[in-house]
Amino acid sequence: MYVVVVGGLLFLAFAYFAFAQAAVARNGGQSAADAAALAAAQEVRDELTDGFIDGIDSPDELAEWLAGKGFIGNGRAAAEQLAAENDSGLRNFTETQVGGNPAFKAEIETNYTVGDSIIPGTENIRAEADATAVIEPRCGIKLGSDLSKLVEIECDDGEHWEIDPKDFTEADLPYPNDLFSVHLAE
């Protein structure tokens, strides 16, 4: 009788261990997907800031850039790199939108498996996960600004910049994280 009870308890312990192994693999995969999506969005955010300099002479172009539109790259290389650094591979990468803002969805598969356990077949199962990161504009052109004389930018957090489009240096400009926030979509 005791042998049956002890055997049953050992089986349950090994089963719990197998589920814990799977949970660890899944968490590692989710971390890799989060990192890949965020890396892509941050790379594109930096490009959007470069476009700010190009668009400073054109009010329409500048407004588009501040709204997060008009980017060229897609951040795939950054997503692949961060997935690899987290021992995973990028299976699929998609440009999308969340709430009208540019977003990037990374789908990964871990390079490692769940591992051996009492559950048959787990030694070949890899974790899969996905995440979507959003680039959200934080600033806009102040209403009533005469962009030919002074570009006035107001941000959600109360930050304010005044830039002379005919006489500015790159040091006068806001940083990428001042103009755009990057976060995971919920």
Short mmCIF file of C-alpha atoms in Angstrom, two decimals:
data_model
loop_
_atom_site.label_atom_id
_atom_site.label_comp_id
_atom_site.label_asym_id
_atom_site.label_seq_id
_atom_site.Cartn_x
_atom_site.Cartn_y
_atom_site.Cartn_z
CA MET A 1 0.00 0.00 0.00
CA TYR A 2 2.76 2.45 0.96
CA VAL A 3 4.63 1.61 -2.22
CA VAL A 4 1.58 2.57 -4.31
CA VAL A 5 1.14 5.85 -2.41
CA VAL A 6 4.84 6.71 -2.64
CA GLY A 7 4.84 5.76 -6.34
CA GLY A 8 1.80 7.95 -6.96
CA LEU A 9 3.39 10.87 -5.14
CA LEU A 10 6.62 10.47 -7.12
CA PHE A 11 4.63 10.43 -10.37
CA LEU A 12 2.84 13.64 -9.35
CA ALA A 13 6.14 15.27 -8.40
CA PHE A 14 7.63 14.41 -11.80
CA ALA A 15 4.50 15.64 -13.57
CA TYR A 16 4.68 18.97 -11.71
CA PHE A 17 8.34 19.19 -12.65
CA ALA A 18 7.43 18.65 -16.33
CA PHE A 19 4.87 21.47 -16.17
CA ALA A 20 7.46 23.70 -14.50
CA GLN A 21 9.94 22.94 -17.29
CA ALA A 22 7.34 23.93 -19.87
CA ALA A 23 6.53 27.14 -17.99
CA VAL A 24 10.22 28.10 -17.86
CA ALA A 25 10.57 27.52 -21.60
CA ARG A 26 7.42 29.54 -22.29
CA ASN A 27 8.61 32.45 -20.11
CA GLY A 28 11.99 32.46 -21.84
CA GLY A 29 10.26 32.47 -25.21
CA GLN A 30 7.98 35.34 -24.20
CA SER A 31 10.98 37.37 -23.04
CA ALA A 32 12.64 36.77 -26.42
CA ALA A 33 9.50 37.86 -28.30
CA ASP A 34 9.13 40.99 -26.15
CA ALA A 35 12.78 41.93 -26.70
CA ALA A 36 12.56 41.34 -30.47
CA ALA A 37 9.42 43.46 -30.92
CA LEU A 38 10.78 46.29 -28.75
CA ALA A 39 14.11 46.29 -30.61
CA ALA A 40 12.34 46.66 -33.95
CA ALA A 41 10.17 49.52 -32.70
CA GLN A 42 13.12 51.33 -31.13
CA GLU A 43 15.13 51.08 -34.35
CA VAL A 44 12.26 52.56 -36.36
CA ARG A 45 11.71 55.25 -33.71
CA ASP A 46 15.31 56.36 -34.21
CA GLU A 47 14.70 56.56 -37.96
CA LEU A 48 11.61 58.68 -37.38
CA THR A 49 13.75 61.18 -35.50
CA ASP A 50 16.20 61.30 -38.43
CA GLY A 51 13.22 62.14 -40.65
CA PHE A 52 12.40 65.03 -38.34
CA ILE A 53 15.57 66.80 -39.54
CA ASP A 54 14.69 66.14 -43.19
CA GLY A 55 11.13 67.43 -42.73
CA ILE A 56 11.83 70.57 -40.74
CA ASP A 57 11.52 72.75 -43.89
CA SER A 58 8.15 71.27 -44.86
CA PRO A 59 5.22 71.72 -42.43
CA ASP A 60 3.21 68.84 -43.90
CA GLU A 61 6.16 66.47 -43.89
CA LEU A 62 7.11 67.46 -40.36
CA ALA A 63 3.57 66.88 -39.10
CA GLU A 64 3.58 63.41 -40.74
CA TRP A 65 6.87 62.51 -39.06
CA LEU A 66 5.68 63.70 -35.67
CA ALA A 67 2.57 61.53 -36.13
CA GLY A 68 4.82 58.48 -36.64
CA LYS A 69 4.16 58.13 -40.35
CA GLY A 70 6.60 57.96 -43.22
CA PHE A 71 9.20 55.56 -41.89
CA ILE A 72 11.11 53.46 -44.40
CA GLY A 73 12.78 50.64 -42.45
CA ASN A 74 10.97 47.99 -40.50
CA GLY A 75 13.37 46.97 -37.74
CA ARG A 76 13.46 43.31 -38.77
CA ALA A 77 17.26 43.06 -38.40
CA ALA A 78 17.07 44.37 -34.83
CA ALA A 79 14.28 41.91 -34.03
CA GLU A 80 16.31 39.00 -35.42
CA GLN A 81 19.36 40.05 -33.42
CA LEU A 82 17.49 40.32 -30.11
CA ALA A 83 15.70 37.02 -30.67
CA ALA A 84 19.06 35.35 -31.31
CA GLU A 85 20.57 36.95 -28.19
CA ASN A 86 17.71 35.33 -26.25
CA ASP A 87 18.43 31.88 -27.73
CA SER A 88 15.47 32.01 -30.10
CA GLY A 89 14.74 32.40 -33.78
CA LEU A 90 12.41 34.92 -35.40
CA ARG A 91 9.72 32.88 -37.19
CA ASN A 92 7.57 35.74 -38.45
CA PHE A 93 7.76 39.51 -38.38
CA THR A 94 4.87 41.80 -39.31
CA GLU A 95 4.41 45.54 -39.60
CA THR A 96 0.98 46.45 -38.29
CA GLN A 97 -0.87 49.23 -36.50
CA VAL A 98 -2.26 49.50 -33.00
CA GLY A 99 -4.60 52.41 -32.36
CA GLY A 100 -3.51 54.03 -35.62
CA ASN A 101 0.15 53.97 -34.55
CA PRO A 102 2.93 51.96 -36.20
CA ALA A 103 3.56 48.63 -34.51
CA PHE A 104 5.68 45.53 -35.05
CA LYS A 105 4.75 41.96 -34.21
CA ALA A 106 7.53 39.44 -33.61
CA GLU A 107 6.82 35.71 -33.45
CA ILE A 108 9.64 33.54 -32.14
CA GLU A 109 10.49 29.92 -31.44
CA THR A 110 13.10 29.01 -28.84
CA ASN A 111 16.24 27.18 -29.92
CA TYR A 112 15.97 25.03 -26.81
CA THR A 113 13.34 22.45 -25.97
CA VAL A 114 11.23 21.86 -22.90
CA GLY A 115 13.52 18.92 -22.09
CA ASP A 116 13.16 15.33 -20.99
CA SER A 117 10.35 14.50 -18.60
CA ILE A 118 7.89 11.73 -17.83
CA ILE A 119 5.55 13.18 -20.45
CA PRO A 120 6.47 11.58 -23.78
CA GLY A 121 7.50 13.88 -26.63
CA THR A 122 8.48 16.94 -24.57
CA GLU A 123 12.15 16.48 -25.42
CA ASN A 124 11.45 17.90 -28.91
CA ILE A 125 8.93 20.63 -28.07
CA ARG A 126 10.10 24.24 -28.40
CA ALA A 127 8.32 27.22 -26.90
CA GLU A 128 6.62 29.69 -29.23
CA ALA A 129 5.62 33.24 -28.32
CA ASP A 130 4.70 36.53 -29.91
CA ALA A 131 4.70 40.18 -28.90
CA THR A 132 3.71 43.47 -30.48
CA ALA A 133 5.51 46.75 -29.79
CA VAL A 134 3.95 50.13 -30.60
CA ILE A 135 5.54 53.47 -31.47
CA GLU A 136 3.34 56.13 -29.98
CA PRO A 137 3.84 59.81 -30.83
CA ARG A 138 4.14 61.99 -27.74
CA CYS A 139 4.36 65.41 -29.41
CA GLY A 140 2.82 67.61 -32.05
CA ILE A 141 3.23 71.01 -33.63
CA LYS A 142 1.76 73.77 -31.49
CA LEU A 143 -1.41 75.19 -33.02
CA GLY A 144 -0.86 78.58 -34.59
CA SER A 145 2.87 78.06 -35.11
CA ASP A 146 4.38 79.81 -38.12
CA LEU A 147 6.72 77.00 -39.21
CA SER A 148 8.61 79.28 -41.59
CA LYS A 149 9.84 81.27 -38.58
CA LEU A 150 9.73 78.98 -35.56
CA VAL A 151 8.80 75.32 -35.13
CA GLU A 152 7.07 74.97 -31.77
CA ILE A 153 6.57 71.44 -30.51
CA GLU A 154 4.43 70.54 -27.51
CA CYS A 155 4.47 67.12 -25.87
CA ASP A 156 1.98 65.26 -23.70
CA ASP A 157 4.27 65.52 -20.69
CA GLY A 158 4.41 69.34 -20.93
CA GLU A 159 7.82 69.42 -22.64
CA HIS A 160 8.17 72.24 -25.17
CA TRP A 161 10.74 72.93 -27.90
CA GLU A 162 11.23 75.96 -30.10
CA ILE A 163 13.40 75.35 -33.15
CA ASP A 164 14.41 77.91 -35.75
CA PRO A 165 14.19 75.95 -39.05
CA LYS A 166 16.81 78.18 -40.66
CA ASP A 167 19.34 78.10 -37.83
CA PHE A 168 19.54 74.99 -35.69
CA THR A 169 22.03 72.29 -34.81
CA GLU A 170 21.26 68.67 -34.18
CA ALA A 171 22.02 69.28 -30.49
CA ASP A 172 19.00 71.62 -30.36
CA LEU A 173 16.63 68.80 -31.30
CA PRO A 174 14.76 66.48 -28.96
CA TYR A 175 15.90 62.89 -28.50
CA PRO A 176 13.89 60.03 -30.04
CA ASN A 177 12.41 59.04 -26.68
CA ASP A 178 11.26 62.65 -26.21
CA LEU A 179 9.16 62.51 -29.40
CA PHE A 180 7.94 58.89 -29.33
CA SER A 181 7.30 56.27 -26.69
CA VAL A 182 7.86 52.61 -27.45
CA HIS A 183 5.94 50.02 -25.45
CA LEU A 184 4.42 46.59 -25.73
CA ALA A 185 0.81 46.46 -26.86
CA GLU A 186 -1.60 45.08 -24.32
#
